[in-house]
mmCIF file of C-alpha atoms and ligand atoms in Angstrom:
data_model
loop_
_atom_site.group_PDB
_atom_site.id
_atom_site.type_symbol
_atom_site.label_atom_id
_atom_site.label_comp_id
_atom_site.label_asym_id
_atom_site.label_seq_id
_atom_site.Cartn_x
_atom_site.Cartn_y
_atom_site.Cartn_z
ATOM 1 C CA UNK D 1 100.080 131.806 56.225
ATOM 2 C CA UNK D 2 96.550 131.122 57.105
ATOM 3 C CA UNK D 3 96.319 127.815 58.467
ATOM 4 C CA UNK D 4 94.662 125.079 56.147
ATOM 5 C CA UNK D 5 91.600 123.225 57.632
ATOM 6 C CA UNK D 6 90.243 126.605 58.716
ATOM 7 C CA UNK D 7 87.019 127.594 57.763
ATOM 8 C CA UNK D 8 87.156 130.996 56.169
ATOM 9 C CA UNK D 9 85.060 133.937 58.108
ATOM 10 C CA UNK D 10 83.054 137.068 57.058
ATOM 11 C CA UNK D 11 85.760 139.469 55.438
ATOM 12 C CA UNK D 12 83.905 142.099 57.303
ATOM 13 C CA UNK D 13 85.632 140.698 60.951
ATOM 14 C CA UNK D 14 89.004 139.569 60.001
ATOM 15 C CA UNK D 15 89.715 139.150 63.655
ATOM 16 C CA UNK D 16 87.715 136.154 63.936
ATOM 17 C CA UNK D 17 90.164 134.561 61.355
ATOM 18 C CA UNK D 18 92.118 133.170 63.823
ATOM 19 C CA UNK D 19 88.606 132.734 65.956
ATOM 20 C CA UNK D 20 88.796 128.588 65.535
ATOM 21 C CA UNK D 21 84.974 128.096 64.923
ATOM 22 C CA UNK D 22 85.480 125.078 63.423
ATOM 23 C CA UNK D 23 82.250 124.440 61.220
ATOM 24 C CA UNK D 24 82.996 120.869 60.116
ATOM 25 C CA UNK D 25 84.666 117.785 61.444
ATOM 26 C CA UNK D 26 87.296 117.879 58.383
ATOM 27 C CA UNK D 27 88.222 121.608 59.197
ATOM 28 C CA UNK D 28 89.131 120.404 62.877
ATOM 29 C CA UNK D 29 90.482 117.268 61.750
ATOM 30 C CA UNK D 30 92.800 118.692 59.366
ATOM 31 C CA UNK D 31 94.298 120.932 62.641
ATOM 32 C CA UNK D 32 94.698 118.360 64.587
ATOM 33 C CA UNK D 33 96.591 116.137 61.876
ATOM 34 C CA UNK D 34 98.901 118.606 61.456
ATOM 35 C CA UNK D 35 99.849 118.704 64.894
ATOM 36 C CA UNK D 36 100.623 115.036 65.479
ATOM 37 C CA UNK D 37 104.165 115.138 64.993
ATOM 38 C CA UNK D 38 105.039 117.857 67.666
ATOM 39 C CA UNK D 39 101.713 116.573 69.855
ATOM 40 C CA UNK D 40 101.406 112.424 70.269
ATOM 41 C CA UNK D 41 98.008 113.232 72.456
ATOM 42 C CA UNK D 42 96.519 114.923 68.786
ATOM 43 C CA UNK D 43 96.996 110.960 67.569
ATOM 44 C CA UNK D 44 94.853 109.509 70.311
ATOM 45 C CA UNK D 45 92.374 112.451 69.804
ATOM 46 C CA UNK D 46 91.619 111.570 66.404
ATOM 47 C CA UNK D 47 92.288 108.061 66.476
ATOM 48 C CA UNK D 48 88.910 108.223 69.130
ATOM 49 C CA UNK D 49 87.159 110.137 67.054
ATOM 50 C CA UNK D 50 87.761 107.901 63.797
ATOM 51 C CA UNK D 51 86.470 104.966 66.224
ATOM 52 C CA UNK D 52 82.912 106.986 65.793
ATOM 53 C CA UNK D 53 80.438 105.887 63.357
ATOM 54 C CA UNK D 54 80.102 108.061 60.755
ATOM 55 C CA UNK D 55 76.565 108.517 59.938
ATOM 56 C CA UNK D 56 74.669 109.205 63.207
ATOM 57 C CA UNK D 57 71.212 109.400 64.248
ATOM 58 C CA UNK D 58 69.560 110.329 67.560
ATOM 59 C CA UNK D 59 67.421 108.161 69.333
ATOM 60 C CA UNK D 60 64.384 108.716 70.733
ATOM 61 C CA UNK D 61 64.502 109.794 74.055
ATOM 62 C CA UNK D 62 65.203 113.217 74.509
ATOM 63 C CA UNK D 63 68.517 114.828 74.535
ATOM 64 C CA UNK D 64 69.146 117.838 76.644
ATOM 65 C CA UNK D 65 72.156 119.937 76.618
ATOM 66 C CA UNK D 66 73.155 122.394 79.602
ATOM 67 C CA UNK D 67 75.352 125.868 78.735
ATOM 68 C CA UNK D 68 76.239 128.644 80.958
ATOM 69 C CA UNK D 69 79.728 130.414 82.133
ATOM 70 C CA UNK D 70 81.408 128.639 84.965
ATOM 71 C CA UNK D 71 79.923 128.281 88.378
ATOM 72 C CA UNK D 72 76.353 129.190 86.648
ATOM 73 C CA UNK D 73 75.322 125.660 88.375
ATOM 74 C CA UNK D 74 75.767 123.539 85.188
ATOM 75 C CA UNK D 75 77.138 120.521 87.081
ATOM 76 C CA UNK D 76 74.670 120.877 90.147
ATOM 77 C CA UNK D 77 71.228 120.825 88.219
ATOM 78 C CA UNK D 78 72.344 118.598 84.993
ATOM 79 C CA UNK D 79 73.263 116.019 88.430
ATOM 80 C CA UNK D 80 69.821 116.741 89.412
ATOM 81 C CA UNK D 81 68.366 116.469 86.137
ATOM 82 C CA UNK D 82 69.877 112.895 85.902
ATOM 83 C CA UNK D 83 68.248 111.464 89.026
ATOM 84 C CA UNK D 84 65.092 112.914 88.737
ATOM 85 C CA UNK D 85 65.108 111.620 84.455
ATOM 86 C CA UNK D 86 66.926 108.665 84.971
ATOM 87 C CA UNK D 87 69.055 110.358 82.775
ATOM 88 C CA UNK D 88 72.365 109.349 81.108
ATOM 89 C CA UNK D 89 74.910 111.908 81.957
ATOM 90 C CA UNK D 90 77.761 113.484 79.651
ATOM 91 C CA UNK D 91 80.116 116.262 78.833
ATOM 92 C CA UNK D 92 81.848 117.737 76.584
ATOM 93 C CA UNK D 93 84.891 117.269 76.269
ATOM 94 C CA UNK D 94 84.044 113.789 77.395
ATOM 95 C CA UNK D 95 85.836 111.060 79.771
ATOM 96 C CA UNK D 96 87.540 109.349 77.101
ATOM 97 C CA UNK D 97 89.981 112.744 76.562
ATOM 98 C CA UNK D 98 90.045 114.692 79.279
ATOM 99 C CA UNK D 99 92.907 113.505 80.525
ATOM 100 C CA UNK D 100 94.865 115.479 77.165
ATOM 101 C CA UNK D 101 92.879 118.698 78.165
ATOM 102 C CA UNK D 102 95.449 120.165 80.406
ATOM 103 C CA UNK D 103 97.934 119.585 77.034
ATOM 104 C CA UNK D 104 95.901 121.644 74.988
ATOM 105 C CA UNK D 105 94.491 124.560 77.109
ATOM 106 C CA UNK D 106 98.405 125.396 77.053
ATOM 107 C CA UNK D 107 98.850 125.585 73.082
ATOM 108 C CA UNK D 108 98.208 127.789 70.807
ATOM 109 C CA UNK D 109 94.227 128.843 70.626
ATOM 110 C CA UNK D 110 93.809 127.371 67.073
ATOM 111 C CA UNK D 111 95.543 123.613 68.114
ATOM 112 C CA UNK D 112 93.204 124.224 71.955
ATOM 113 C CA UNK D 113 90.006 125.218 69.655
ATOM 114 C CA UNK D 114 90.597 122.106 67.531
ATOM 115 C CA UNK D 115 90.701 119.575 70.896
ATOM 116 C CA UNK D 116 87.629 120.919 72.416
ATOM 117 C CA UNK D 117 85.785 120.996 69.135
ATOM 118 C CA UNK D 118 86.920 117.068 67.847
ATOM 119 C CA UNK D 119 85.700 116.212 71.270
ATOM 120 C CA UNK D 120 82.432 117.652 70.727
ATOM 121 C CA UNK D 121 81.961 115.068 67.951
ATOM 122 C CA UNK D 122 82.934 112.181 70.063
ATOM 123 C CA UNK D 123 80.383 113.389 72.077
ATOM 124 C CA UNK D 124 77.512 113.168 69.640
ATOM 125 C CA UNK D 125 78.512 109.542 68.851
ATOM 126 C CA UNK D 126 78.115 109.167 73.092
ATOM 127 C CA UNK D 127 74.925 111.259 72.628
ATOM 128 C CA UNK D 128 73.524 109.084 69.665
ATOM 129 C CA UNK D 129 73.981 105.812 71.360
ATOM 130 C CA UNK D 130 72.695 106.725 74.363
ATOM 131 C CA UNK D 131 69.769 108.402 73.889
ATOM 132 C CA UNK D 132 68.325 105.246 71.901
ATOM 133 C CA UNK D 133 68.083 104.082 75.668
ATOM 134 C CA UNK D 134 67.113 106.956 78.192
ATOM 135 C CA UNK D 135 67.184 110.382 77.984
ATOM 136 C CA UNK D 136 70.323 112.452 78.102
ATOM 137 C CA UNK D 137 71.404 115.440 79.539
ATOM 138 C CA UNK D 138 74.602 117.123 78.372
ATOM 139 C CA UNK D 139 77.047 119.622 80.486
ATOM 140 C CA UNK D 140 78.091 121.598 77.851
ATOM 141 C CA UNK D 141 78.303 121.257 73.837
ATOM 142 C CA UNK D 142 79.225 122.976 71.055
ATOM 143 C CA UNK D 143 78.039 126.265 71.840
ATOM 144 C CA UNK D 144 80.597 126.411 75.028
ATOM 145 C CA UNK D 145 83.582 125.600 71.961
ATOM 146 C CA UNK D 146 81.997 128.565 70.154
ATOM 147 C CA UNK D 147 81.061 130.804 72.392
ATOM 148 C CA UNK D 148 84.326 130.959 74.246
ATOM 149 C CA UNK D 149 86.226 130.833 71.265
ATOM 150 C CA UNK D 150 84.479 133.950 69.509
ATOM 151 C CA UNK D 151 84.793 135.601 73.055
ATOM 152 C CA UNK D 152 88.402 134.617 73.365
ATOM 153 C CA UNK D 153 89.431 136.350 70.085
ATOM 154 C CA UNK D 154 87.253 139.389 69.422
ATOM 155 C CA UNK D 155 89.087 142.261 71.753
ATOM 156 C CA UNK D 156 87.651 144.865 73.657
ATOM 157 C CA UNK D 157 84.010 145.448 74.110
ATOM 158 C CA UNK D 158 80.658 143.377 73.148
ATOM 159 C CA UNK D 159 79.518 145.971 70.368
ATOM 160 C CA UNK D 160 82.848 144.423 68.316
ATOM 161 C CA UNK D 161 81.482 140.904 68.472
ATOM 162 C CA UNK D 162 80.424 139.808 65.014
ATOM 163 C CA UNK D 163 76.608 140.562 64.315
ATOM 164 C CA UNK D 164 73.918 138.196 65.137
ATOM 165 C CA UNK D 165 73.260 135.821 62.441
ATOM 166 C CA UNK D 166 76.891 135.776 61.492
ATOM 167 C CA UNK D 167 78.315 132.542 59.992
ATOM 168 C CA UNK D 168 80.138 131.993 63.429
ATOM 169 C CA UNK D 169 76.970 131.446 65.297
ATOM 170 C CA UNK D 170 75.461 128.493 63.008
ATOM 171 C CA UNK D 171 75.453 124.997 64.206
ATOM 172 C CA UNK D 172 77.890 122.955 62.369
ATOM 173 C CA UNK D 173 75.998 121.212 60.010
ATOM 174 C CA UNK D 174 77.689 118.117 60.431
ATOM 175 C CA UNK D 175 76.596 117.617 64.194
ATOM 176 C CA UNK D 176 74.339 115.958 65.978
ATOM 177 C CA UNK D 177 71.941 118.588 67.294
ATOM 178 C CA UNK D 178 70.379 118.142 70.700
ATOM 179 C CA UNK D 179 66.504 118.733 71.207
ATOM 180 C CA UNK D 180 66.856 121.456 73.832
ATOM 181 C CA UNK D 181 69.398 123.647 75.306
ATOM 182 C CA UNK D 182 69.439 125.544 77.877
ATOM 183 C CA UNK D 183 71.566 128.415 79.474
ATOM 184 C CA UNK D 184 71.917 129.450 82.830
ATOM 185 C CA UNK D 185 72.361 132.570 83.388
ATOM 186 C CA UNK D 186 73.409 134.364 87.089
ATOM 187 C CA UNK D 187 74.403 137.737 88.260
ATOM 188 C CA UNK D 188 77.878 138.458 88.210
ATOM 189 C CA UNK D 189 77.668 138.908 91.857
ATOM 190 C CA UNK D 190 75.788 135.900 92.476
ATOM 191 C CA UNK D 191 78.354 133.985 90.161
ATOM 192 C CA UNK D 192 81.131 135.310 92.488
ATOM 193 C CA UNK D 193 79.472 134.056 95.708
ATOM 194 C CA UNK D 194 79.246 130.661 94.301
ATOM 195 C CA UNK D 195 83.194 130.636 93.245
ATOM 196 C CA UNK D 196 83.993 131.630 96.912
ATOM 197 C CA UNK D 197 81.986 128.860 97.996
ATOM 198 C CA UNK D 198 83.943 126.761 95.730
ATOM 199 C CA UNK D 199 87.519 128.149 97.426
ATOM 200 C CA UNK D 200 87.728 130.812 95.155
ATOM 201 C CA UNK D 201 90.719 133.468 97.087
ATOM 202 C CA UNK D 202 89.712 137.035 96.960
ATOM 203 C CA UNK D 203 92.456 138.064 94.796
ATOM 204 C CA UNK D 204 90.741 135.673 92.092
ATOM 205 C CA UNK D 205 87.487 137.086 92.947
ATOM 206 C CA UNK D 206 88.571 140.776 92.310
ATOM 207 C CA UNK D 207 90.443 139.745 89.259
ATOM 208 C CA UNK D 208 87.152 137.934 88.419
ATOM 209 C CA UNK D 209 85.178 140.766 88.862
ATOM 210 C CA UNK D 210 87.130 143.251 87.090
ATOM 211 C CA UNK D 211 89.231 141.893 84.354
ATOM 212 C CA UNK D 212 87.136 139.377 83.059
ATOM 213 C CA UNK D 213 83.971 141.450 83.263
ATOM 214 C CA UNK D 214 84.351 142.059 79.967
ATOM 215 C CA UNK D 215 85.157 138.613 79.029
ATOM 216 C CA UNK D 216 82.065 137.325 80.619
ATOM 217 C CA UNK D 217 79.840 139.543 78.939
ATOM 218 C CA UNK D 218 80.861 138.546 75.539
ATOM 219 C CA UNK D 219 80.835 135.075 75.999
ATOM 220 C CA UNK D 220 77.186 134.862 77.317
ATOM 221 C CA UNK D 221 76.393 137.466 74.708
ATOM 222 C CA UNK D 222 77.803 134.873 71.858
ATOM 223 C CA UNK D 223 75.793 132.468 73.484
ATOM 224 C CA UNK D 224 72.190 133.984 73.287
ATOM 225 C CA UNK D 225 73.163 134.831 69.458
ATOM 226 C CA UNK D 226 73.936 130.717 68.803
ATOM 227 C CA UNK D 227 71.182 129.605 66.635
ATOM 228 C CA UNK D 228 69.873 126.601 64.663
ATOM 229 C CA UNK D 229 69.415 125.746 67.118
ATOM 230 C CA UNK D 230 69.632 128.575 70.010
ATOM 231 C CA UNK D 231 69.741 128.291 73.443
ATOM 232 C CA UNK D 232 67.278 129.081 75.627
ATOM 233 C CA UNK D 233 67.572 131.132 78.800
ATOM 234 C CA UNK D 234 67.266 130.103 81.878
ATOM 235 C CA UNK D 235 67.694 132.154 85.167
ATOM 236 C CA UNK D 236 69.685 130.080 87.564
ATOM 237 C CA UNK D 237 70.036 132.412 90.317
ATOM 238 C CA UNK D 238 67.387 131.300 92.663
ATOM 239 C CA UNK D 239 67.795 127.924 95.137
ATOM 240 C CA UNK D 240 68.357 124.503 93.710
ATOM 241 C CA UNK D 241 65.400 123.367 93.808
ATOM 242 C CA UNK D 242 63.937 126.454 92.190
ATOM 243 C CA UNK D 243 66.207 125.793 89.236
ATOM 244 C CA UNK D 244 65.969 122.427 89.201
ATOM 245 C CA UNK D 245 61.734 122.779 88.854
ATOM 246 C CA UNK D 246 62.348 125.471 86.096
ATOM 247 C CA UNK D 247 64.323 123.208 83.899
ATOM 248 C CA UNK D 248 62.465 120.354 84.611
ATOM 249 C CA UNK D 249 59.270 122.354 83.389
ATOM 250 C CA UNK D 250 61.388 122.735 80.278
ATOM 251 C CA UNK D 251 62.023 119.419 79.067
ATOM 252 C CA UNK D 252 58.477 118.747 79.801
ATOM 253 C CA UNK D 253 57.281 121.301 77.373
ATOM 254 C CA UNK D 254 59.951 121.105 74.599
ATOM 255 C CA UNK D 255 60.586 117.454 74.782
ATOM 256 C CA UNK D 256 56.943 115.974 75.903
ATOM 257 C CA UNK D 257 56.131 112.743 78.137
ATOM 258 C CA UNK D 258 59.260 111.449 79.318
HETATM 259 N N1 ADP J 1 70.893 127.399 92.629
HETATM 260 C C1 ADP J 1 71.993 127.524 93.374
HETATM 261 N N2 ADP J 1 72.005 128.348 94.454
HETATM 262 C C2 ADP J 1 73.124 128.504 95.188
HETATM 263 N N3 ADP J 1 74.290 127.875 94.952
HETATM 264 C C3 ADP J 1 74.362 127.051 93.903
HETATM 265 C C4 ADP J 1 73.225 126.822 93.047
HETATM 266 N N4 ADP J 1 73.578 125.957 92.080
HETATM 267 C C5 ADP J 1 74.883 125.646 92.309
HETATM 268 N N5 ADP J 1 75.355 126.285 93.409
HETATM 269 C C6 ADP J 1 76.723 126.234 93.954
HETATM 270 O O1 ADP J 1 77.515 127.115 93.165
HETATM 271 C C7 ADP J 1 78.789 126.523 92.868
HETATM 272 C C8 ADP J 1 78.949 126.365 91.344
HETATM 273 O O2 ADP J 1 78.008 125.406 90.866
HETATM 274 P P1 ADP J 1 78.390 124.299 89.792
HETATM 275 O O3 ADP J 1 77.186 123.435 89.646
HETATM 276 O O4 ADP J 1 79.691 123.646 90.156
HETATM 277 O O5 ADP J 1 78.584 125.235 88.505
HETATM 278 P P2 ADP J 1 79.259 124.947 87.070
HETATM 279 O O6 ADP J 1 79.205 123.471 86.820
HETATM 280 O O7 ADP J 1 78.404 125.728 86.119
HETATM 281 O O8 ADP J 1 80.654 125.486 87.145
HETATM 282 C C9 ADP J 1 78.825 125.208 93.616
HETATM 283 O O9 ADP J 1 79.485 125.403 94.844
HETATM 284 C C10 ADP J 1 77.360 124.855 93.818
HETATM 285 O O10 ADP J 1 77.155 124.071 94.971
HETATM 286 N N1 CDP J 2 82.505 121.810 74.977
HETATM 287 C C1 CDP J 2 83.459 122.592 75.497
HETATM 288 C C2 CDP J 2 83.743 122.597 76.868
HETATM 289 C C3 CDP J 2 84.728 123.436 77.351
HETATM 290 N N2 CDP J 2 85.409 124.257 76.524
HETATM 291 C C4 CDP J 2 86.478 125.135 77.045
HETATM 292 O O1 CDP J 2 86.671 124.867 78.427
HETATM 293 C C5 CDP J 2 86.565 126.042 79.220
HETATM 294 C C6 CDP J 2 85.527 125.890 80.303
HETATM 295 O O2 CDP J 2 85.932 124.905 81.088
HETATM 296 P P1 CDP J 2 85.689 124.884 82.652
HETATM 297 O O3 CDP J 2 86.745 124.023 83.237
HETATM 298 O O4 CDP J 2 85.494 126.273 83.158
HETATM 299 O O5 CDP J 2 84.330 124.133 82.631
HETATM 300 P P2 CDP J 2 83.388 123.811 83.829
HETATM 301 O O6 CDP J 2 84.241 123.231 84.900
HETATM 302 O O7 CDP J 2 82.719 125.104 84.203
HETATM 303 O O8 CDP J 2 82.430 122.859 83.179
HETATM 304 C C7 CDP J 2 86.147 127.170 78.321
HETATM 305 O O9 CDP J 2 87.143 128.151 78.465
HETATM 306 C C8 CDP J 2 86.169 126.614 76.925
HETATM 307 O O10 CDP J 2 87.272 127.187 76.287
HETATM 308 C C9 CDP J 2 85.117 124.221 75.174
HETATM 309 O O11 CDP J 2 85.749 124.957 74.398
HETATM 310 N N3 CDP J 2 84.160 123.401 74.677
#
């Protein structure tokens, strides 16, 4: 049976039924109450997110979210970003949970799509409060829950992803949207040499390289086909610095005098 609290999906890609694109805080909620018996941790998820006020407004200062596959440089320029801004930084899935994460990446993809995606709204409330007082900048979001989820569950190649404009690429319209959001993108080559400078073992690498190739593809694909709002490219493979002026230039022109 079709689990209840799951959004239904386009007929036309029944695969994505079990896809977990949660489009609402109910649908995800509803997961995660089921679970609580079996999982305590799914009780302290939601009893965090229930602590969130419900109706939620931005504030003023900008908020800027930062998207990209791992080791794209998310964590080294949204750093950056935060000294040069003054900044308030935060991720998704935030402090408060993380320490459950490790619980959920090894269940089931619908009860792991459910965590990452109630997170994502404990995360706005951060986001809200915050950005009444300085700007924010954001190391991932809701299009990282997407993205990996529709890439996680559509096998084989990047032509069977759903089309663009499909329902699974729409902001849920129950979250707080950021003002800008930005993707890095690197080679896949370039992406390796900074995982071996993080430790990454050559086995990894190759089995980076190869196996997950395809993987890779269709997650960035899904994320250049999120919209209302989209992302917007960025090419991160040139120095620090480089990037760092790039997206700086960004905010400038997106989110005006900071
Ligand atoms: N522009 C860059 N040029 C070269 N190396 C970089 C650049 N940005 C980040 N790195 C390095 O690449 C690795 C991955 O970067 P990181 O910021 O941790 O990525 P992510 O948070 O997206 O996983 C780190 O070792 C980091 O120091
Ligand atoms: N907002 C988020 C953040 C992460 N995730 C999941 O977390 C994984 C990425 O985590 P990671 O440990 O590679 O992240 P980084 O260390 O690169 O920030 C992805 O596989 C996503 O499934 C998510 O679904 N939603």
């Amino acid at each position: 049976v079709w689990p209840p609290g799951v959004p239904p999906l386009h007929p036309a890609v029944p695969g994505l039924r079990r896809a977990a694109v949660f489009h609402s805080l109910e649908a995800a909620r509803r997961v995660g109450e089921q679970c609580t018996s079996l999982i305590p941790e799914a009780k302290a998820v939601l009893d965090l997110v229930d602590e969130c006020p419900k109706h939620l407004k931005k504030g003023n200062f900008p908020v800027i979210v930062i998207e990209g596959l791992d080791a794209t440089g998310k964590t080294t320029v949204t750093q950056s970003v935060k000294d040069s801004l003054k900044a308030l930084l935060l991720r998704s899935p935030p402090a408060c949970i993380s320490q459950w994460r490790k619980t959920f990446d090894d269940e089931p993809t619908l009860i792991r799509r459910a965590f990452y995606a109630l997170g994502n709204y404990i995360v706005a409330s951060e986001i809200a409060k915050a950005s009444t007082e300085s700007p924010v900048i954001v190391d991932r979001y809701w299009h990282s829950t997407a993205a990996y989820a529709i890439a996680t569950e559509i096998s084989g190649k990047v032509k069977n992803l759903p089309p663009a404009h499909h329902q699974v690429y729409q902001w849920p319209e129950d979250l707080l949207k950021p003002d800008l959001i930005l993707l890095l993108t690197v080679s896949p080559e370039e992406r390796i040499r900074r995982l071996q400078g993080r430790g990454l073992e050559k086995t990894e690498e190759e089995t980076e390289l190869e196996a997950n190739s395809l993987f890779r593809q269709k997650v960035e694909e899904s994320y250049k086909r999120m919209e209302n709002p989209g992302c917007q490219e960025v090419d991160a493979s040139s120095s620090r610095e480089e990037v760092l002026r790039t997206v700086l230039h960004l905010i400038k022109k997106h989110c005006g005098s900071l």
